[in-house]
PDB file of C-alpha atoms and ligand atoms in Angstrom:
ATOM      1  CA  UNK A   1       2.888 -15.447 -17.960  1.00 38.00           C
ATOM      2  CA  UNK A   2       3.474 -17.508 -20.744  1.00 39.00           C
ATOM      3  CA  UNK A   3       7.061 -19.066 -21.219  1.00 40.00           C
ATOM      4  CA  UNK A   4       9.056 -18.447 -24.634  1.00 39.00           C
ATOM      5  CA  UNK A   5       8.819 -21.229 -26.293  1.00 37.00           C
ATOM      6  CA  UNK A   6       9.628 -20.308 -30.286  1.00 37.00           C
ATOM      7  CA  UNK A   7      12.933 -20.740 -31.573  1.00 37.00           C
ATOM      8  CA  UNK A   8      15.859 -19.027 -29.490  1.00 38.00           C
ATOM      9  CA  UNK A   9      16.486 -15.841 -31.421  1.00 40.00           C
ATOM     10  CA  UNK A  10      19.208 -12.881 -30.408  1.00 42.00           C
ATOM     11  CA  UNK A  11      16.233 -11.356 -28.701  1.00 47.00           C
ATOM     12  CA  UNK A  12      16.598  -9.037 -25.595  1.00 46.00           C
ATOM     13  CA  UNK A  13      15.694 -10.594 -21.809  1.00 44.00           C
ATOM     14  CA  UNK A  14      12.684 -12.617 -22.133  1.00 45.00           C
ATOM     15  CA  UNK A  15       9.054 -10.997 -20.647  1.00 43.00           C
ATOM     16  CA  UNK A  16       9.173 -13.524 -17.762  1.00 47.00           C
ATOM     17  CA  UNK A  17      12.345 -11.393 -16.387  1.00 65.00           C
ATOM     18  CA  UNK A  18      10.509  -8.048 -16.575  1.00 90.00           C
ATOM     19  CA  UNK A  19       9.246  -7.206 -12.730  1.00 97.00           C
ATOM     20  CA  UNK A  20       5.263  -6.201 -13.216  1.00 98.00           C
ATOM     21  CA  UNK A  21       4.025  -2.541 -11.969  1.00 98.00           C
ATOM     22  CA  UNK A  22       0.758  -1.695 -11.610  1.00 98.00           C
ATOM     23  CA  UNK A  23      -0.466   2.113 -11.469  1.00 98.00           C
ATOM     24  CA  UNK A  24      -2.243   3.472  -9.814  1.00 98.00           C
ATOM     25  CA  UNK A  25      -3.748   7.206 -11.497  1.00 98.00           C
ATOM     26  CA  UNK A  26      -6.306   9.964 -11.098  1.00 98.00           C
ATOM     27  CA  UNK A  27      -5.375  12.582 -13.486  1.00 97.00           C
ATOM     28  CA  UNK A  28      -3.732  13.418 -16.849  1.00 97.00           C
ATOM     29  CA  UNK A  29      -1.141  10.017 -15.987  1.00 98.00           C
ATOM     30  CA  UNK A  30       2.433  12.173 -16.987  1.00 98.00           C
ATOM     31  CA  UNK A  31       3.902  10.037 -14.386  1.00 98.00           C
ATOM     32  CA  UNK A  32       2.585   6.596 -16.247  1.00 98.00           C
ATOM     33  CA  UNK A  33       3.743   8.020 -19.057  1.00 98.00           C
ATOM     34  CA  UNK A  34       7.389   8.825 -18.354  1.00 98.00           C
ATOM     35  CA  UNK A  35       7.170   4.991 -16.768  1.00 98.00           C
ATOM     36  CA  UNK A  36       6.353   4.032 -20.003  1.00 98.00           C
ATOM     37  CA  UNK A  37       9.006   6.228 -21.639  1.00 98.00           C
ATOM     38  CA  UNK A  38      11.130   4.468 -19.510  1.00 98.00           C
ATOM     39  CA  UNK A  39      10.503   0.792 -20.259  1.00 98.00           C
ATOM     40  CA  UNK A  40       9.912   1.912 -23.946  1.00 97.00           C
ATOM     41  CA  UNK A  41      13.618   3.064 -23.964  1.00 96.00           C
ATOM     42  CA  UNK A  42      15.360   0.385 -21.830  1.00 95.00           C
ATOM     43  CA  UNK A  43      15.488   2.608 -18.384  1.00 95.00           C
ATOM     44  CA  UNK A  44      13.227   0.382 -16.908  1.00 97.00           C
ATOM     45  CA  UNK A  45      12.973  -3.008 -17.055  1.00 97.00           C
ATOM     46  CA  UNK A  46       9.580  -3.695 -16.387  1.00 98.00           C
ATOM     47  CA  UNK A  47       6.320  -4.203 -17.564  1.00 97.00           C
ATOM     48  CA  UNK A  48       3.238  -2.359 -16.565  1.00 98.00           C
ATOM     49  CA  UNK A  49       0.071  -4.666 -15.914  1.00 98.00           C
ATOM     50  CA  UNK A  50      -2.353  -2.642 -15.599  1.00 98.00           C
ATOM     51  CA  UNK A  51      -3.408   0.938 -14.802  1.00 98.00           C
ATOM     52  CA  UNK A  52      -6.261   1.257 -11.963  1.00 98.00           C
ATOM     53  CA  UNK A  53      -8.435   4.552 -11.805  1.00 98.00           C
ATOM     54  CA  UNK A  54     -11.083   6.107  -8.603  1.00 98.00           C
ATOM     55  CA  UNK A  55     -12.038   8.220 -11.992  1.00 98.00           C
ATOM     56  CA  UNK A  56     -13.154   6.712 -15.164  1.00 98.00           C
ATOM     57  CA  UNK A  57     -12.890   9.799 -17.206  1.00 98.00           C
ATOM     58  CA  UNK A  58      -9.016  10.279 -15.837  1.00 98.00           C
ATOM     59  CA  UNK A  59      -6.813  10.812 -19.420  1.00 98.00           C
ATOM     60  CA  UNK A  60      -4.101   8.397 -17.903  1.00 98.00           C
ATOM     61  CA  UNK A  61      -6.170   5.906 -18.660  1.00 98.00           C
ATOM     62  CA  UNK A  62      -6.235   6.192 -22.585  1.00 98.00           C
ATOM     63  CA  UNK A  63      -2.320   5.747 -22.344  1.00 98.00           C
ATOM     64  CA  UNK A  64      -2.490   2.217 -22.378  1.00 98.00           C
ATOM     65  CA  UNK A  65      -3.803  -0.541 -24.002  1.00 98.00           C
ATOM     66  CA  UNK A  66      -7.323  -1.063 -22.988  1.00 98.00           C
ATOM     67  CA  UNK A  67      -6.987  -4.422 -21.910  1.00 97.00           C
ATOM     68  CA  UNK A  68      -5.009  -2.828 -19.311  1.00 98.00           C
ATOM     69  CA  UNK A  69      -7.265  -0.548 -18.070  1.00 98.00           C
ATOM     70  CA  UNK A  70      -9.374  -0.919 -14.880  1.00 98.00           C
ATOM     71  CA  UNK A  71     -11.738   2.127 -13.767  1.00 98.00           C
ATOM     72  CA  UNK A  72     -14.932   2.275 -11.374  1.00 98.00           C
ATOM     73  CA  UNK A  73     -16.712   5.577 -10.132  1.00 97.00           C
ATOM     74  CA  UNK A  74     -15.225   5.616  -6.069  1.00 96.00           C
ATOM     75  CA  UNK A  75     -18.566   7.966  -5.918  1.00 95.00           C
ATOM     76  CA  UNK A  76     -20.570   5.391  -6.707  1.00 95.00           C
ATOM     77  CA  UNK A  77     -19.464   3.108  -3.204  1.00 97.00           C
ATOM     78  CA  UNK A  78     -21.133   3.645   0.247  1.00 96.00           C
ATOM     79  CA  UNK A  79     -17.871   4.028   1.696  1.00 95.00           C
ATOM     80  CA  UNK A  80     -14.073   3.787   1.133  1.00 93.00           C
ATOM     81  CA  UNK A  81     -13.843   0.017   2.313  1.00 96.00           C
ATOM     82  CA  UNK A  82     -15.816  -0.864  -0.728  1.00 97.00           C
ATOM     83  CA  UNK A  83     -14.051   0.572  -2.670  1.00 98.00           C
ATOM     84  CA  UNK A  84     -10.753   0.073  -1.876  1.00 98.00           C
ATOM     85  CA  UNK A  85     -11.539  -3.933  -1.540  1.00 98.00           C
ATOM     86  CA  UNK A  86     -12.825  -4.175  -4.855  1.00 98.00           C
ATOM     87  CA  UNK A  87      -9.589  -1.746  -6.133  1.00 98.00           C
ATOM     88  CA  UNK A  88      -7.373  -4.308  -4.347  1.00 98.00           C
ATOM     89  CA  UNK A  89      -8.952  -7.379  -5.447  1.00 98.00           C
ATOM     90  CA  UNK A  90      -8.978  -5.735  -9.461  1.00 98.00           C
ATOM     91  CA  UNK A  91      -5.096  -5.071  -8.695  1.00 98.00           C
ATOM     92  CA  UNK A  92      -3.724  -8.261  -7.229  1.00 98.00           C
ATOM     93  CA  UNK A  93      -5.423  -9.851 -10.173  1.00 98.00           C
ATOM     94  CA  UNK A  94      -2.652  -8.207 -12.207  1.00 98.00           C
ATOM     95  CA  UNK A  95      -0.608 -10.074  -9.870  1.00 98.00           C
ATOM     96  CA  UNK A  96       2.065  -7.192  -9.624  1.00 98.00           C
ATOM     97  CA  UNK A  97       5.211  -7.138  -8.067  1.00 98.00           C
ATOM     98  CA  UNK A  98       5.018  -3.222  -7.228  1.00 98.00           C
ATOM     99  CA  UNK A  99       2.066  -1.095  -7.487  1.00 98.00           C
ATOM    100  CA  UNK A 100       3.092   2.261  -7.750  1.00 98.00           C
ATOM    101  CA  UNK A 101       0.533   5.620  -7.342  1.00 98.00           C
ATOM    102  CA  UNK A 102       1.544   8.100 -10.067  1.00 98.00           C
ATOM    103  CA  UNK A 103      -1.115  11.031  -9.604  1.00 97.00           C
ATOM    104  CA  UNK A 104      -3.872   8.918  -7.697  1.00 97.00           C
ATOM    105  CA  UNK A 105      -5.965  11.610  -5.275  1.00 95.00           C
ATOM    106  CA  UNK A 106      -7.674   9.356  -3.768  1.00 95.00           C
ATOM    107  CA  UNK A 107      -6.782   8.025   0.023  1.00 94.00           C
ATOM    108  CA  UNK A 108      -5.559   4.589   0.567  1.00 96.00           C
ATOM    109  CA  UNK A 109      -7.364   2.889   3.557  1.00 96.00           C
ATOM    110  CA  UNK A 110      -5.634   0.368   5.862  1.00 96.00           C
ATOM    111  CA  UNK A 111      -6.886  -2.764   4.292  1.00 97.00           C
ATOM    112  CA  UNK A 112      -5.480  -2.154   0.888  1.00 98.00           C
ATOM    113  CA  UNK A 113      -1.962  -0.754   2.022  1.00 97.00           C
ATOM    114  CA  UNK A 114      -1.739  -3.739   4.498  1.00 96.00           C
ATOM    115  CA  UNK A 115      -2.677  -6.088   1.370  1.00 98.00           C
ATOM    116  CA  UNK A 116       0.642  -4.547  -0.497  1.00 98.00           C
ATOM    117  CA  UNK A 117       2.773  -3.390   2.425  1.00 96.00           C
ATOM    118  CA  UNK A 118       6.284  -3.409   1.086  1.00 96.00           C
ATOM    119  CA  UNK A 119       5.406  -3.087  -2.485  1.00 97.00           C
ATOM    120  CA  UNK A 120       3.490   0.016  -2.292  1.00 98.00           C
ATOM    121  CA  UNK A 121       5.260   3.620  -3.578  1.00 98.00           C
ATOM    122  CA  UNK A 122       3.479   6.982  -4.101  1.00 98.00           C
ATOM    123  CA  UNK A 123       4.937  10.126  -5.860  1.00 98.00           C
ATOM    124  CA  UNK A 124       4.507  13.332  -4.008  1.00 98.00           C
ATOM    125  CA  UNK A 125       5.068  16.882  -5.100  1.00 98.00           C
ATOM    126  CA  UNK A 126       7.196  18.165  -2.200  1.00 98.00           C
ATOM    127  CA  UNK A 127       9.867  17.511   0.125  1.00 98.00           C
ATOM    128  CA  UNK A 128       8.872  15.296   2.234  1.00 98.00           C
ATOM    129  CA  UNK A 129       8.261  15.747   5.494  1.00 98.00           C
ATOM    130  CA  UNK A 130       7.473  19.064   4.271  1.00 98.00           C
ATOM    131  CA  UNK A 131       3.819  19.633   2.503  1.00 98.00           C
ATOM    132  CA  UNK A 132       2.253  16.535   2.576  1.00 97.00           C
ATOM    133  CA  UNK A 133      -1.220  16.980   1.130  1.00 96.00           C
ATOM    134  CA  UNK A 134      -2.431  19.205  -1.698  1.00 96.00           C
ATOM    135  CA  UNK A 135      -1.276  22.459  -2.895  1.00 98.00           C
ATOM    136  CA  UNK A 136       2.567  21.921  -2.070  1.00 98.00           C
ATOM    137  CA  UNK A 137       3.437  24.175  -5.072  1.00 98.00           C
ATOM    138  CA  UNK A 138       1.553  27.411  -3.487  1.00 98.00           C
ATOM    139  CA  UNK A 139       2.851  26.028   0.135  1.00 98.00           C
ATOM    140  CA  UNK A 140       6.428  26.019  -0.997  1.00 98.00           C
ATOM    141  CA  UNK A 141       6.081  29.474  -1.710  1.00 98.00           C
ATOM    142  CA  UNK A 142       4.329  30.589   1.039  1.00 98.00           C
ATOM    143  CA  UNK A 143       6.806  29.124   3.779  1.00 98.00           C
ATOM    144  CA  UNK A 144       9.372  31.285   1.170  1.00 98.00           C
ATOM    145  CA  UNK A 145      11.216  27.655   0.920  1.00 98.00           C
ATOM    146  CA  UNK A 146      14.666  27.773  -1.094  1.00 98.00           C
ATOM    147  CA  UNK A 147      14.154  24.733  -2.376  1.00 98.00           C
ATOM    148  CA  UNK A 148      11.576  22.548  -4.051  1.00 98.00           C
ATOM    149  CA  UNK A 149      11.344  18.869  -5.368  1.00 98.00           C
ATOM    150  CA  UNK A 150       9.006  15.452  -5.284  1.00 98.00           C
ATOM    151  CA  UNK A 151       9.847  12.664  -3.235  1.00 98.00           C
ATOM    152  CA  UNK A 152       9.014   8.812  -3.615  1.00 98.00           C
ATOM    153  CA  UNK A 153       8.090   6.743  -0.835  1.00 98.00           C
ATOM    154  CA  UNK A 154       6.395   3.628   0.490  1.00 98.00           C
ATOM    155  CA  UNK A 155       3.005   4.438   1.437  1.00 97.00           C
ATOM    156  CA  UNK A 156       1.291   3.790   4.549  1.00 95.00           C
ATOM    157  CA  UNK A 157      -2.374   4.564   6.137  1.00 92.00           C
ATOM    158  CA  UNK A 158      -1.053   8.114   7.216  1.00 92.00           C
ATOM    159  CA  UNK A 159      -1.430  10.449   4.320  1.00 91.00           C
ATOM    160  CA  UNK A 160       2.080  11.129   2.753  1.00 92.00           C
ATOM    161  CA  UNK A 161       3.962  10.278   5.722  1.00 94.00           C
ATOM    162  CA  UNK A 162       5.515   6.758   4.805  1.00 96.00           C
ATOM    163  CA  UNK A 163       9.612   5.969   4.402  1.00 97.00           C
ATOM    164  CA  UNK A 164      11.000   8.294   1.299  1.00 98.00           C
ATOM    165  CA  UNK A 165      12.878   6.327  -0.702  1.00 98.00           C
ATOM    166  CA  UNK A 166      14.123   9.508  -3.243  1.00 98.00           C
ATOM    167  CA  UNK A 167      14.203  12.793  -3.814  1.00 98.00           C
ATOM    168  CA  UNK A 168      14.536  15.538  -6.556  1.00 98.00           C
ATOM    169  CA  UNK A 169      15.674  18.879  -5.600  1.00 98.00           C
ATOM    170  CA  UNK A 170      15.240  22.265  -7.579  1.00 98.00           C
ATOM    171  CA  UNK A 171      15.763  25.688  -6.496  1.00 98.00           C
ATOM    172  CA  UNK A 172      12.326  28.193  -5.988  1.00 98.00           C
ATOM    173  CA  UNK A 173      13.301  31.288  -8.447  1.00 98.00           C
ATOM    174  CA  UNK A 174      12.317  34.975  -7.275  1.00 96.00           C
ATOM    175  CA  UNK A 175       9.068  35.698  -8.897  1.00 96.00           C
ATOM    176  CA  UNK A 176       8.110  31.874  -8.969  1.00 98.00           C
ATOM    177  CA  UNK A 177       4.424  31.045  -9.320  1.00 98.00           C
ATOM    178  CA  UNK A 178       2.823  27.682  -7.888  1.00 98.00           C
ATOM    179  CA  UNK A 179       1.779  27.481 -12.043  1.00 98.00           C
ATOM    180  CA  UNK A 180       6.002  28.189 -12.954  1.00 98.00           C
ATOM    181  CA  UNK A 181       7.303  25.928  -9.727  1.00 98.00           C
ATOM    182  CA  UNK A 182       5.043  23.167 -10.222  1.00 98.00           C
ATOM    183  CA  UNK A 183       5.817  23.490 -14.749  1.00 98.00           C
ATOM    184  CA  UNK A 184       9.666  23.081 -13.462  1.00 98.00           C
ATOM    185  CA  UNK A 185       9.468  20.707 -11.039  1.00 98.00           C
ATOM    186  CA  UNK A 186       7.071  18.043 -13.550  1.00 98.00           C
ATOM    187  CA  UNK A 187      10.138  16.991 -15.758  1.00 98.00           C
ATOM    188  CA  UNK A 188      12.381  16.357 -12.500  1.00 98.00           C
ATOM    189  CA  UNK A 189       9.426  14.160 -11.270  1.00 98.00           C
ATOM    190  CA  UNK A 190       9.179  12.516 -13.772  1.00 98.00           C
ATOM    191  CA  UNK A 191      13.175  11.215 -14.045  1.00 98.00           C
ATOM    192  CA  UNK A 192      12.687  10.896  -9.936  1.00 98.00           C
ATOM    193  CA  UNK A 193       9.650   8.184 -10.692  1.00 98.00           C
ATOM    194  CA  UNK A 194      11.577   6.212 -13.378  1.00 98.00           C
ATOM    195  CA  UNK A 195      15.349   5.674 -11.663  1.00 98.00           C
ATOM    196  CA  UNK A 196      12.994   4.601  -8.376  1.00 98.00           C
ATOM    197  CA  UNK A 197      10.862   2.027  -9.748  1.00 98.00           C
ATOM    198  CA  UNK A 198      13.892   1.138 -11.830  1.00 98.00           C
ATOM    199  CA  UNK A 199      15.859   0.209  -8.399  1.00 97.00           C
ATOM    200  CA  UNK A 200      12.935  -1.442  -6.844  1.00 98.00           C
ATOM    201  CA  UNK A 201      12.374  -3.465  -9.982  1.00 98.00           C
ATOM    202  CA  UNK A 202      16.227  -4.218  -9.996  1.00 97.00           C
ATOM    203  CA  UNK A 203      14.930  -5.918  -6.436  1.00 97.00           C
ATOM    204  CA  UNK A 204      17.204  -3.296  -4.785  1.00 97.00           C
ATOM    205  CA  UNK A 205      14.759  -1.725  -2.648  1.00 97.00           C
ATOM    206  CA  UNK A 206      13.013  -3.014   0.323  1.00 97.00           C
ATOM    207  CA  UNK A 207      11.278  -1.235   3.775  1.00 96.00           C
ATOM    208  CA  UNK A 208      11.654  -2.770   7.318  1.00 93.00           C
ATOM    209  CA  UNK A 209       9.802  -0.610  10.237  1.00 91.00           C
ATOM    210  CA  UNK A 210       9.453   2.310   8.804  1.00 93.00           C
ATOM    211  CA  UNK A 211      12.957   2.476   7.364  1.00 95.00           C
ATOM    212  CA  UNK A 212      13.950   1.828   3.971  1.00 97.00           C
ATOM    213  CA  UNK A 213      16.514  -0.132   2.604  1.00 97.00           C
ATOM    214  CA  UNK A 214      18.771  -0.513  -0.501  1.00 97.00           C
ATOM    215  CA  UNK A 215      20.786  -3.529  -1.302  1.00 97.00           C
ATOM    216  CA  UNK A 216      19.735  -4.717   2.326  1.00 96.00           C
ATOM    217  CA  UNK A 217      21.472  -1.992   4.265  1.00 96.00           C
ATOM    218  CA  UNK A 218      18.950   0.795   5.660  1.00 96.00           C
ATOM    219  CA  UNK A 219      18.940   3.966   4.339  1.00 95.00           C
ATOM    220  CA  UNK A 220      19.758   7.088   6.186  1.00 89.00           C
ATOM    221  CA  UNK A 221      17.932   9.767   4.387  1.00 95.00           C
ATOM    222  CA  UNK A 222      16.331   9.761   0.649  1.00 98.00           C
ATOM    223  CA  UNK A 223      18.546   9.150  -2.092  1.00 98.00           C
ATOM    224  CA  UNK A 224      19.133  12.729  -4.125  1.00 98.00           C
ATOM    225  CA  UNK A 225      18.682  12.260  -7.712  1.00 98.00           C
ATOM    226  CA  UNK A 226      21.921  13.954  -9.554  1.00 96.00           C
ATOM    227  CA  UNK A 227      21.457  15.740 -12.522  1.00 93.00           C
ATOM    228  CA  UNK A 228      22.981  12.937 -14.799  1.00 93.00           C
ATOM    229  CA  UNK A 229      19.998  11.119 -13.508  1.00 92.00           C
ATOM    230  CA  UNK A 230      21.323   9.036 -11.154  1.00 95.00           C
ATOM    231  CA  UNK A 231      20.097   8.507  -7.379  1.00 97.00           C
ATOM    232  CA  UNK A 232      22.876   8.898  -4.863  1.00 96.00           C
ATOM    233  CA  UNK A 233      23.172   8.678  -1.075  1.00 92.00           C
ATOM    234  CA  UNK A 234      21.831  11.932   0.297  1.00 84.00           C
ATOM    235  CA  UNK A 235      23.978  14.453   2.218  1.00 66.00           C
ATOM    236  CA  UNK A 236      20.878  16.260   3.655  1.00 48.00           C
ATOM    237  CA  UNK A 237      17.722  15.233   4.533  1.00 44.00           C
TER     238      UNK A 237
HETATM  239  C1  GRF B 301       1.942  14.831  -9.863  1.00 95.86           C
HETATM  240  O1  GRF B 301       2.602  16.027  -9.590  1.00 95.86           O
HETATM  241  C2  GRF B 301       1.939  13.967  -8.628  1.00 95.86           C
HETATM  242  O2  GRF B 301       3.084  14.087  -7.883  1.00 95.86           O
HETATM  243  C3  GRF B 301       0.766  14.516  -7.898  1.00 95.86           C
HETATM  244  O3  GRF B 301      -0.191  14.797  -8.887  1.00 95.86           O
HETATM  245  C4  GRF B 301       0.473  15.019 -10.109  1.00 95.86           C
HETATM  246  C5  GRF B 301      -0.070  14.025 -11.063  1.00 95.86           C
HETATM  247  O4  GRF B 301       0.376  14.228 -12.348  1.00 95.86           O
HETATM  248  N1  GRF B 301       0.337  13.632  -6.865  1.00 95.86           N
HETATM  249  P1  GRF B 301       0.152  13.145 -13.483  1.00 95.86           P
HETATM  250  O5  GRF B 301      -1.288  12.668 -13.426  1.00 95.86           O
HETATM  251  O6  GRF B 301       1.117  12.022 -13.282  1.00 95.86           O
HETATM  252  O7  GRF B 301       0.430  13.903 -14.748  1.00 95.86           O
END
């Protein structure tokens, strides 16, 4: 990272003190993009370093830069090792203080979650511990849950199952769809992703055996995003 060396000018904080994320996407990349959102509008101060794809055609990738971008064909591998070392090698070249998965489909193995254990987070679709996996919209309805949200946590080997660091809550409606739920649920997802990475950017987050921690003291149960945006201690979990 280069250091500012021009004339001082009344400029905001310099790049150096910007904490680097690098996604992780499969898809469309709404998640990057309300990141981006963030940072664009001072939410999150941070700077993404690069955006890593299993799928070269994924649109996420087109919403940065293309210097940024990193893609390979995961079909194209023998096996997931392969993959996943040359994914981790591509990714600690961006040298990133958290690498966050926004929409990535594809399973971590061991290896790479070992190689950023602590600085890993995934979004998920559901309330975690409940629906892990695909199709949580359809399985929300189908346990006829009350509620609904998406929940960010550290990731580890198990699929889904890692500490959850937050939560968003919102209420399933009578006559709900998995189409309507999941429509609903996006924009809460997407405020969930941005006030998490902005506390674990702050250096505010942290995870010690399995539990995770904020400002050093563990954590209970998820922080519950609040409608104003803000992530507060949790009263159920
Ligand atoms: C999100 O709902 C995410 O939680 C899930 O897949 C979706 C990806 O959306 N894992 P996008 O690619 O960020 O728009």
């Amino acid at each position: 990272m280069t250091a500012a060396t021009t004339t001082a000018t009344a400029v905001a904080t310099p790049a150096a003190a910007h904490a680097r994320i690098a996604v992780l996407v499969s898809g469309r990349g709404s998640n990057l993009q309300a990141l981006l959102d963030a940072i664009a509008d001072g939410r999150l101060h941070a700077r993404i370093v690069g955006v890593f794809s299993d799928r070269p055609e994924a649109a996420a990738l087109d919403r940065v830069a293309p210097g940024l971008r990193w893609s390979r064909d995961a079909r194209g591998y023998p096996d997931r090792a392969s993959f996943d070392a040359e994914l981790a090698d591509a990714v600690a070249a961006a040298a990133p203080d958290w690498v966050f998965c926004a929409g990535y489909m594809r399973i971590l193995g061991d290896a790479f979650v070992r190689r950023f254990d602590g600085r890993l987070l995934n979004v998920h679709p559901s309330l975690l511990p409940r629906h892990k996996g695909l199709h949580t919209h359809a399985r929300a309805l189908q346990a006829g849950d009350a509620e609904h949200g998406a929940s960010v946590h550290f990731v580890v080997p198990e699929l889904d199952a890692g500490a959850v660091v937050a939560q968003v809550r919102i209420p399933v409606l009578a006559g709900d769809t998995p189409e309507a739920l999941a429509a609903r649920l996006l924009p809460e997802e997407h405020r969930l992703v941005a006030a998490a990475l902005a506390l674990a950017v702050a250096g505010r987050l942290a995870e010690r055996d399995g539990q995770v921690r904020l400002d050093g003291q563990p954590l209970f149960g998820p922080l519950q995003l609040d409608s104003a945006g803000i992530l507060r201690p949790g009263s159920r979990h």
